[in-house]
Coordinates of C-alpha atoms (C1' of nucleotides) in Angstrom, one line a residue:
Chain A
X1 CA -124.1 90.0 -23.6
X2 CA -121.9 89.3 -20.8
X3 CA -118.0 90.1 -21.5
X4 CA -116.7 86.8 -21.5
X5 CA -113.0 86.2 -19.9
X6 CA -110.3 88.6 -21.2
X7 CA -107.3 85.9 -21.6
X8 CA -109.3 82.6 -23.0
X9 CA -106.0 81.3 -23.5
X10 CA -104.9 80.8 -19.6
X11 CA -108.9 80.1 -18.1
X12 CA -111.3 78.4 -19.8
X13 CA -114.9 79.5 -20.3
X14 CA -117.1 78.3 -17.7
X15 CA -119.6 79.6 -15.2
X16 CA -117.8 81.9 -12.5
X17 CA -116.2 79.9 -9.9
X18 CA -117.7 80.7 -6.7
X19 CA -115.9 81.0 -3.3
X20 CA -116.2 77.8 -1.5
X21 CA -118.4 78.4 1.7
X22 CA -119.5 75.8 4.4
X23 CA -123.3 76.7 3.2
X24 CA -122.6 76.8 -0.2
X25 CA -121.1 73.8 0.3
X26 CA -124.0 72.2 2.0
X27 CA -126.5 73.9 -0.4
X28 CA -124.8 71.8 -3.3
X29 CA -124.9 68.5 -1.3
X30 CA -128.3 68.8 -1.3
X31 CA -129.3 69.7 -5.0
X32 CA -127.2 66.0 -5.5
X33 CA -129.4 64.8 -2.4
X34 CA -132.5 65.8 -4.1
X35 CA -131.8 64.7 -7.7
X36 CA -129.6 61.4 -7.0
X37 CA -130.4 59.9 -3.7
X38 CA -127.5 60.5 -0.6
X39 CA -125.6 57.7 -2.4
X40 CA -124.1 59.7 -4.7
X41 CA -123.4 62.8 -2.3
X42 CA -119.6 61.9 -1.6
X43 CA -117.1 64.0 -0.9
X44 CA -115.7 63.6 -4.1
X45 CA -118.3 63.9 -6.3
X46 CA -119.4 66.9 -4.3
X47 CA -115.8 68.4 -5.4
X48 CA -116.1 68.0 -8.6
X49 CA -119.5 70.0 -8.4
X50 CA -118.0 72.2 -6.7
X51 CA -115.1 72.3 -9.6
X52 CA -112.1 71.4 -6.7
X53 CA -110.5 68.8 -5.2
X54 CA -111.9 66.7 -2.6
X55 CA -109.5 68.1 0.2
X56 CA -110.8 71.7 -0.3
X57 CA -114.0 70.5 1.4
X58 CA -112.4 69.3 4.2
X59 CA -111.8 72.9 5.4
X60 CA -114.9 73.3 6.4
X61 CA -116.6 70.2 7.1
X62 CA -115.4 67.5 9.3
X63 CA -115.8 64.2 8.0
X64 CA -118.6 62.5 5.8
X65 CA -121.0 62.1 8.9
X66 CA -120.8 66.4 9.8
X67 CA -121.9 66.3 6.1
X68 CA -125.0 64.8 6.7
X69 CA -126.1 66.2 9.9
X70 CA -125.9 69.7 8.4
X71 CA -127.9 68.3 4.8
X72 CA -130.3 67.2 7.2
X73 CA -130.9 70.2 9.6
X74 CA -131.9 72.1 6.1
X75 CA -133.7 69.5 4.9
X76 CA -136.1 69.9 8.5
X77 CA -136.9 73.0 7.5
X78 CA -139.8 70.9 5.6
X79 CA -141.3 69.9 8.2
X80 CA -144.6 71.0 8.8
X81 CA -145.5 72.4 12.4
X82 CA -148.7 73.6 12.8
X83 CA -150.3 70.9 11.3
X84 CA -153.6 71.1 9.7
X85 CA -155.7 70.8 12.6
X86 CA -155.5 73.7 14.4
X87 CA -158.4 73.0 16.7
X88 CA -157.5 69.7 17.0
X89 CA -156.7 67.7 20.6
X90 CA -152.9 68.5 21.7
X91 CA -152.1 64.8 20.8
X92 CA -153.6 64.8 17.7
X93 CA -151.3 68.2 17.0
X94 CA -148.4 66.8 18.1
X95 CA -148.8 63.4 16.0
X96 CA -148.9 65.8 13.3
X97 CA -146.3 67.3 14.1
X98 CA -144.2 63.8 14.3
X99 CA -146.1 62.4 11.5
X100 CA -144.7 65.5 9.1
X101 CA -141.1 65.2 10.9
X102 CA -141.3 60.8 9.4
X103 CA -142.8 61.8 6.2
X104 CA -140.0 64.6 5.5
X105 CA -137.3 61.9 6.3
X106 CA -139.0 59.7 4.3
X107 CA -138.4 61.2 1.2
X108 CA -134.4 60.4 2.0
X109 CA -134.6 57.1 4.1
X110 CA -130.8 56.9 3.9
X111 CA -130.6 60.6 5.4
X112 CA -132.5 59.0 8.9
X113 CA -129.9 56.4 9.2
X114 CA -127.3 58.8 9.1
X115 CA -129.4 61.3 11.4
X116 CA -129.2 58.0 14.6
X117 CA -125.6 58.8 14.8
X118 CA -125.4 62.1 13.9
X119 CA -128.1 64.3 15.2
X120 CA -128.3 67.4 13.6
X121 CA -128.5 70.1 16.4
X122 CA -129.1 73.4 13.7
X123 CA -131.8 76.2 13.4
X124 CA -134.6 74.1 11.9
X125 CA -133.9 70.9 14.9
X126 CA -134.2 73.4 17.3
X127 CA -137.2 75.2 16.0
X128 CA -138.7 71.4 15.8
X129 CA -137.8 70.8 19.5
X130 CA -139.6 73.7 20.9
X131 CA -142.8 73.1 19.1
X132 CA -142.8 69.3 20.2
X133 CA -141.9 70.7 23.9
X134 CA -144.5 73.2 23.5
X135 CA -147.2 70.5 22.9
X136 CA -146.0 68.5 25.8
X137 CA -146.3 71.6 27.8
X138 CA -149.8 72.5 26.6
X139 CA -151.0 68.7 27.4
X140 CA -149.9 69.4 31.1
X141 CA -147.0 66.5 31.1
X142 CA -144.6 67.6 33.5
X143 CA -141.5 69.2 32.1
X144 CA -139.2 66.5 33.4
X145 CA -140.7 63.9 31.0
X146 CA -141.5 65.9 28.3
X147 CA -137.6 66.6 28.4
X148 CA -136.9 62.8 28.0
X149 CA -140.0 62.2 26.5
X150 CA -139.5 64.4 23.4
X151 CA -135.8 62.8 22.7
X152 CA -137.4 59.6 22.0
X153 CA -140.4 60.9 20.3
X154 CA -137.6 62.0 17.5
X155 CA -136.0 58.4 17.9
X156 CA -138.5 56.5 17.3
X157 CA -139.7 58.6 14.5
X158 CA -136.1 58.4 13.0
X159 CA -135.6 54.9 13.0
X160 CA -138.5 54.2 11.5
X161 CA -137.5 56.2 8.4
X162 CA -134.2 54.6 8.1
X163 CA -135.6 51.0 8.4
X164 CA -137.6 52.0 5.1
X165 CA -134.3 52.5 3.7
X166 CA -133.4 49.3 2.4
X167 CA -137.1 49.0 0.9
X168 CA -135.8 52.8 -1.0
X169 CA -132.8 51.0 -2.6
X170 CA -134.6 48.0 -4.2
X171 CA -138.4 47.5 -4.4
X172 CA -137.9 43.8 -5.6
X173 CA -135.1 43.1 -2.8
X174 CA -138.1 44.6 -0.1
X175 CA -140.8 42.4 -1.3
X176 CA -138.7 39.3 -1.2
X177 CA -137.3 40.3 2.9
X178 CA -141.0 40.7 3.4
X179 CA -141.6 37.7 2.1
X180 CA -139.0 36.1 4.0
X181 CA -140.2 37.3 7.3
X182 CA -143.7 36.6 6.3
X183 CA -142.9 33.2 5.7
X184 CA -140.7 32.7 8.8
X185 CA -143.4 34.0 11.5
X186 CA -145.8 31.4 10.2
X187 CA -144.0 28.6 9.9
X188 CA -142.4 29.0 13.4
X189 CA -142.6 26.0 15.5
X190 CA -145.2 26.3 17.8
X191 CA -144.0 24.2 20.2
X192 CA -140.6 26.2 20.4
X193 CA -142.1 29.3 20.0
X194 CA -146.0 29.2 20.7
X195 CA -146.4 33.1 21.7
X196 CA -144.9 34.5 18.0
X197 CA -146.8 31.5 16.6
X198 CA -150.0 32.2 18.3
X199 CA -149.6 36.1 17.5
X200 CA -147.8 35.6 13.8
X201 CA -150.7 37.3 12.3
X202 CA -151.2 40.5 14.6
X203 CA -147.5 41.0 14.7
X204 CA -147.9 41.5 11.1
X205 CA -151.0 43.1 10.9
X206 CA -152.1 46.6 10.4
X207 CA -150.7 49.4 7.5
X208 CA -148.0 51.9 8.1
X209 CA -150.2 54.8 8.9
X210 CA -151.9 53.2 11.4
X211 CA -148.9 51.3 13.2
X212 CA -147.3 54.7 13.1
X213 CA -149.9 56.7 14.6
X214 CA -150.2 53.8 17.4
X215 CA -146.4 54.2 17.7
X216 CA -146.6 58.3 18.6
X217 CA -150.0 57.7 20.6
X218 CA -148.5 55.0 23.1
X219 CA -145.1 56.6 23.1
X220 CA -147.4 59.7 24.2
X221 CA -149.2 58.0 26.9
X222 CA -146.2 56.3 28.2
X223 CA -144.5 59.6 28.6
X224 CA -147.4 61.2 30.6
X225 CA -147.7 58.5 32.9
X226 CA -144.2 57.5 33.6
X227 CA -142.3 59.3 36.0
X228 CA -138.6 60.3 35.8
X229 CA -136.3 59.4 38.6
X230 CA -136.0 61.9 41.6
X231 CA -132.2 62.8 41.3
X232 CA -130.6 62.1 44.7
X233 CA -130.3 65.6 46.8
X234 CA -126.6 65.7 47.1
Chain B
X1 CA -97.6 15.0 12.9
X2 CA -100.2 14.9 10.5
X3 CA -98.8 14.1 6.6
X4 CA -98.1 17.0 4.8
X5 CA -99.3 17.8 1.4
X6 CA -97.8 15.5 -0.8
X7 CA -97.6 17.9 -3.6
X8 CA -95.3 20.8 -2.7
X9 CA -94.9 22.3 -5.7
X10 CA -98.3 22.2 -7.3
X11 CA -100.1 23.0 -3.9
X12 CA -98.1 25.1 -1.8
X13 CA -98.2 24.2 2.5
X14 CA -101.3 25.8 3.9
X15 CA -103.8 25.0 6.3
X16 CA -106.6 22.6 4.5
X17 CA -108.8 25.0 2.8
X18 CA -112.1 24.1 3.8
X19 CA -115.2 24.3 1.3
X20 CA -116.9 27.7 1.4
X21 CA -120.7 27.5 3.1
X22 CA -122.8 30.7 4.2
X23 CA -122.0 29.1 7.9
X24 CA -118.6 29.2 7.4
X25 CA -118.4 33.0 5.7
X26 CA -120.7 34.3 8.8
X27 CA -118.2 32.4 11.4
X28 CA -115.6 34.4 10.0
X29 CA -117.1 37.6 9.2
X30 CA -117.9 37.6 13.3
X31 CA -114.0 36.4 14.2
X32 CA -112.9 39.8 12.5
X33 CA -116.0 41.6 14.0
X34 CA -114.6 40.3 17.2
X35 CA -110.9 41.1 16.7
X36 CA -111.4 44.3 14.4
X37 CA -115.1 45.9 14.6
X38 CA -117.5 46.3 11.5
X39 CA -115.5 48.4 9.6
X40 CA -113.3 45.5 8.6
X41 CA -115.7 43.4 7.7
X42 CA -115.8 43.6 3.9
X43 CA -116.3 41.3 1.3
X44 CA -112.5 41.6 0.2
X45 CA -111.2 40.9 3.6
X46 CA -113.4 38.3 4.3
X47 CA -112.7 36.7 0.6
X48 CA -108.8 37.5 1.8
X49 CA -109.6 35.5 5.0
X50 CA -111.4 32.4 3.4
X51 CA -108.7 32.5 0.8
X52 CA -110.7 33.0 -2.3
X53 CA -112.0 36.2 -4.2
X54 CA -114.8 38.5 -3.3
X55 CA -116.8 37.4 -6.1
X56 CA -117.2 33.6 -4.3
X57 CA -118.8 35.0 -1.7
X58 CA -121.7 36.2 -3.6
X59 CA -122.8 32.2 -4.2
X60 CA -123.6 32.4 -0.4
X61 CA -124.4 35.8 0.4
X62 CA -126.8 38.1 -1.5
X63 CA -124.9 41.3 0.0
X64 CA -123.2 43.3 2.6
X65 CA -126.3 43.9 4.3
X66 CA -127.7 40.1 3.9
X67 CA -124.0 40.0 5.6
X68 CA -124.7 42.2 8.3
X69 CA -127.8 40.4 9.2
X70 CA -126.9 37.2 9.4
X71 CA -123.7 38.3 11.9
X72 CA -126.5 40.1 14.2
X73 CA -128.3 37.0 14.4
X74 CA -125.5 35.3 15.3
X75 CA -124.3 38.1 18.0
X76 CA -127.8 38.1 19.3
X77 CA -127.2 34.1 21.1
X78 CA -125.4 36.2 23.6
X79 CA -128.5 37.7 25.2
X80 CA -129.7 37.0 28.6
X81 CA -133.0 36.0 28.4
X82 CA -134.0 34.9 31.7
X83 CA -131.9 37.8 33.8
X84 CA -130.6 37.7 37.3
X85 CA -134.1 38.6 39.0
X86 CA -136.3 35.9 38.6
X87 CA -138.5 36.8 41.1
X88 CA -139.0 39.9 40.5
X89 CA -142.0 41.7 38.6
X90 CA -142.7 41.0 35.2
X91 CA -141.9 44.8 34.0
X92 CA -138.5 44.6 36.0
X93 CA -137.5 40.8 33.5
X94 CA -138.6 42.3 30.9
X95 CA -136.5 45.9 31.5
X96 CA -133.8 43.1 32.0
X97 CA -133.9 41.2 29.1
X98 CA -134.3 44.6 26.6
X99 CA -131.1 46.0 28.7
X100 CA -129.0 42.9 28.4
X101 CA -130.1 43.6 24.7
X102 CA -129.1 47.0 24.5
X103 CA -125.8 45.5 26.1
X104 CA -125.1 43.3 23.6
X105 CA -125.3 45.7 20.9
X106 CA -123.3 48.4 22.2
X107 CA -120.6 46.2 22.1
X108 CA -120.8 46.3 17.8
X109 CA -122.7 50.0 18.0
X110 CA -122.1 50.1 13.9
X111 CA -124.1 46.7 13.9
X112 CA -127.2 47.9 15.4
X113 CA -126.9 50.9 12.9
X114 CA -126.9 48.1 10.5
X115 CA -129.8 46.2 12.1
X116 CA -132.2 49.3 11.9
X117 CA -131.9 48.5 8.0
X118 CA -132.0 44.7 7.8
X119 CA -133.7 42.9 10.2
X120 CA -132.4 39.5 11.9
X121 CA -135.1 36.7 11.3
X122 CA -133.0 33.9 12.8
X123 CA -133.0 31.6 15.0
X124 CA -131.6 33.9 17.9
X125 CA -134.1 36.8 17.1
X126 CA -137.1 34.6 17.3
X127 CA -135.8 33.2 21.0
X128 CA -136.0 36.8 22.0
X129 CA -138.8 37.8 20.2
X130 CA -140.8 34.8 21.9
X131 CA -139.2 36.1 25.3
X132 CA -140.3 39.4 25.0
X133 CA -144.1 38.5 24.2
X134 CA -144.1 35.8 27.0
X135 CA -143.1 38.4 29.1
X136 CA -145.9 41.1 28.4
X137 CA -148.3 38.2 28.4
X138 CA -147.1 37.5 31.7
X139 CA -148.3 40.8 32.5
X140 CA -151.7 40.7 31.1
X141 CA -150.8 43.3 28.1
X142 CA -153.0 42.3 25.4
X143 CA -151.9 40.5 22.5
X144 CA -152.7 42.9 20.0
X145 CA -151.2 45.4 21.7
X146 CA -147.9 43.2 22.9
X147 CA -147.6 42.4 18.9
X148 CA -147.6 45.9 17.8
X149 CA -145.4 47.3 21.0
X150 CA -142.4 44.0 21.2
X151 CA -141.3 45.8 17.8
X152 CA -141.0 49.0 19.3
X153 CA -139.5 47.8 22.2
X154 CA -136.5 46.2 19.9
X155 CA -136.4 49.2 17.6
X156 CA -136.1 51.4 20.7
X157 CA -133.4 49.4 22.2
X158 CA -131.1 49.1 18.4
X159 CA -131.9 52.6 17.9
X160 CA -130.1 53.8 21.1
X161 CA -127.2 51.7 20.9
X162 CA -126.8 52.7 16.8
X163 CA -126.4 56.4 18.5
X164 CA -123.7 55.0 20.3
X165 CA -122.1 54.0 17.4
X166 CA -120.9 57.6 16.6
X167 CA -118.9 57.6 20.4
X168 CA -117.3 54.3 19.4
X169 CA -115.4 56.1 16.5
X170 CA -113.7 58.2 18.5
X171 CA -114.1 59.2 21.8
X172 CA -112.7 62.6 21.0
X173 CA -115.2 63.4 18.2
X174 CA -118.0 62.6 20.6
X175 CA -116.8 64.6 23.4
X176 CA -116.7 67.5 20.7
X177 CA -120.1 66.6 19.6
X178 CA -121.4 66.1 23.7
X179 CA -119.9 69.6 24.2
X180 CA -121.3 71.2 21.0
X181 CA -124.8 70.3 22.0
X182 CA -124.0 71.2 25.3
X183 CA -123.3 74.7 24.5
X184 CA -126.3 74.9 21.5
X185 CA -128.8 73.9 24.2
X186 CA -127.7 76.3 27.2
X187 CA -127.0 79.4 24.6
X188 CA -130.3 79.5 23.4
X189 CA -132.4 82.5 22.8
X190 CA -134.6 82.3 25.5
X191 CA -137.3 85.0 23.3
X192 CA -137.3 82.4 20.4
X193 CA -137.1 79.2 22.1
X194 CA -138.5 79.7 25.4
X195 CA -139.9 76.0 26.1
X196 CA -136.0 74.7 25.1
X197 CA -134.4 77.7 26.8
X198 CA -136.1 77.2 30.4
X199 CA -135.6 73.1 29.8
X200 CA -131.8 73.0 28.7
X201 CA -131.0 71.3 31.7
X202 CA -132.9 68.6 32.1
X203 CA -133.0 68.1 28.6
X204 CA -129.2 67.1 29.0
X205 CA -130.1 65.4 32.6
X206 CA -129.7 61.8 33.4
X207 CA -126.9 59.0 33.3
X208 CA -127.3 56.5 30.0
X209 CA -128.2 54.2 32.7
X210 CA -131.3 55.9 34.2
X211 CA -132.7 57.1 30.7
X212 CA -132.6 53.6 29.2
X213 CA -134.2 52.5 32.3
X214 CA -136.9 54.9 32.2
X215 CA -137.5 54.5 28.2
X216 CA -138.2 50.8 28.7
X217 CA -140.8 51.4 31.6
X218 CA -142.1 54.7 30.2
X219 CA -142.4 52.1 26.6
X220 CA -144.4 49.4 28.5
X221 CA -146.4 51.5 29.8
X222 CA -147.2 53.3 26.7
X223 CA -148.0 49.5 25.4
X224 CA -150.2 48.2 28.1
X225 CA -151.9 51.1 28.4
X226 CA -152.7 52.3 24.5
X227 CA -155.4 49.9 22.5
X228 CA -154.6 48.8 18.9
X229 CA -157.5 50.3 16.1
X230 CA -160.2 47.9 15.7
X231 CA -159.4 46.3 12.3
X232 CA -163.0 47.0 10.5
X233 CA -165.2 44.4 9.8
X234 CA -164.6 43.6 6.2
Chain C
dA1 C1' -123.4 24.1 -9.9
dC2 C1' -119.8 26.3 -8.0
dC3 C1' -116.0 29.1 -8.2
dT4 C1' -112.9 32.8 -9.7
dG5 C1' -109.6 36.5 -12.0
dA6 C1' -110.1 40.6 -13.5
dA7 C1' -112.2 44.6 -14.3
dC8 C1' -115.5 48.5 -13.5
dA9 C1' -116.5 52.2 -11.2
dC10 C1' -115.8 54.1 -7.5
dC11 C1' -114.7 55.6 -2.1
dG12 C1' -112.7 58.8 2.5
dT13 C1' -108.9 61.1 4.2
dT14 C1' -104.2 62.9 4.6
dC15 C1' -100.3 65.6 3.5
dA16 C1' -96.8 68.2 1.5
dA17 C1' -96.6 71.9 -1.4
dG18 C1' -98.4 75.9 -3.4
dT19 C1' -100.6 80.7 -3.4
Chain D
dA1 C1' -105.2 81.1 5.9
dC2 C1' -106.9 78.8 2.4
dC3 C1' -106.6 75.7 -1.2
dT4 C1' -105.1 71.7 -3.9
dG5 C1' -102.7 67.6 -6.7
dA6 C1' -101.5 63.5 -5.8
dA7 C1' -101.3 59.6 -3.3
dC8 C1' -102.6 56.0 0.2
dA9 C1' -105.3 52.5 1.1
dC10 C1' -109.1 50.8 0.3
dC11 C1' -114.4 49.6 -1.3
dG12 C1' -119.0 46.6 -3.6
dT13 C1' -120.5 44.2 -7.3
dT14 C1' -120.6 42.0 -11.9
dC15 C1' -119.3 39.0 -15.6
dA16 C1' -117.1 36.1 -18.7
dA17 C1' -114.5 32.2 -18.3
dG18 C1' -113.1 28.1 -16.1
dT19 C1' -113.7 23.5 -13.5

DNA sequence: ACCTGAACACCGTTCAAGT
DNA sequence: ACCTGAACACCGTTCAAGT
């Protein structure tokens, strides 16, 4: 057995204190993320994890939205970036590739609305930046688009997590927005509004999976074909 | 001069309190949008506003996001949907018509972080929805494809002003944030990251301007030119 | 049916004061 | 330099009770 405190009069007993760190720190805001949903990772409750005051944190993180950026950059170290298919096509490798990046963010919708405004710009983003570049690269689309190319790749990828973030905080409140929007497209007037009435079906049609690995594949062929502006010799 | 109340002690001098309706609440949820920015939009100001308690608001509005929603729809009659070029190719209107968009949205960035989450399904969104597919039928994109891509288009466009939203803040922050990714990006390890290392700079290249431009046409040309799955025959 | 006071259960951030 | 108690100024949402 341990020995337990010497004075039990002036400290109570309780697990050893430890030092606060900026990872420590983060690594706790995570366990909460993982058992109780970003919701409940506040500054305050993460103090009182933490066994402090909520100020203490503010020594070495920002604000609420730093917070997130660096729960996220750890959580990216999920993603997977070889993908399966090895011998695969370089587009079907770097769907993969995007597909695991969605699915990670997935698991925390909430996170990928916080990642829009604060991107997270740590070990595991970076290492997630040179794979996608390295697939552009290998698929011979010049380095000037795969540059702005790749940016949105990780956009579009993002928000599409975070709009599955309202359907993560009530299944029932989902269905009936679905329901709504069902509803609306097909009742639209068709004399006010004969394209989304003549195309209320297909707008709606087709499952997550496959409008998400149409979304990558266009984004893909619209990057390759579309050439960046020739900056102006100055 | 209008009569007063006639009742000064059991009703004390105010403006008429007029009858709560969901149009109402909206109408004054954007006038404090307007003057003060999303942040201020709460149920207890607005109740404060209307000159009730938070808990009447709830008869008319299911919650903040239902909120949120319903002021984007509103916001969203402010788009130009025919733009200045009216001669001009089809891809050009319809760059012009996602910009003005994008315009209108980076005026209330924290609103299109909110409208990645819940949808508008007015009246306004189905004008520009309606727009956007007469636009790509205009240019011979096939409706399947026009269906799929219109959402992408819009998600594109919120998604980029929601990053905005982080700049509107506080232009400090962001010029720390700018700088910090600046410096990430250029300090590299070249061994490590090689693809990020040799494309720092034109990862970073680019006014707002020019990359929104080329997103939209690099985007329509990722639509027109990638063919939706073939629903199987059931 | 509509409206509301009051309560429940919280927030982020700052700052002066301590160690 | 690092840490903190306490305060400031708020939140969203629910519910029992009124009209």
């Amino acid at each position: 057995m341990p020995p337990r405190s010497r004075n039990p009069i002036s400290r109570r007993e309780r697990p050893a204190k430890p030092a606060l760190t900026r990872a420590g720190i983060v690594a706790t805001a995570v366990e909460i993320l993982r058992a109780e949903g970003l919701a409940k990772v506040t500054m305050r409750r993460l103090a009182q994890e933490l066994d402090t005051g909520p100020a203490s944190l503010y020594v070495y993180v920002a604000n609420t939205d730093e917070l997130h950026a660096a729960i996220l950059d750890d959580l990216l170290g999920e993603v997977d970036l070889e993908t399966a298919a090895r011998g695969d096509d370089w587009r079907e490798r770097l769907v993969g590739v995007l597909s695991s990046y969605t699915l990670v963010l997935f698991t925390h919708p909430e996170l990928a609305r916080a990642a829009l405004v604060a991107r997270p710009s740590g070990e595991n983003y970076l290492r997630l930046l040179e794979r996608l570049l390295a697939l552009l690269d290998e698929g011979g689309v010049p380095a000037a688009q795969a540059a702005w190319g790749v940016d949105i790749l990780l956009q579009s990828a993002t928000a599409t997590a975070a709009e599955a973030s309202t359907r993560a905080q009530s299944q029932a409140r989902a269905q009936q927005q679905w329901d709504a929007m069902t509803r609306a497209l097909h009742e639209v007037d068709g004399q006010a509004y004969p394209q989304v009435h003549a195309l209320a079906d297909q707008l709606l049609s087709g499952t997550p999976q496959e409008r998400l690995s149409w979304n990558f594949r266009m984004l893909i062929n619209g990057i390759a074909s579309t050439p960046v502006p020739q900056p102006l010799p100055s």
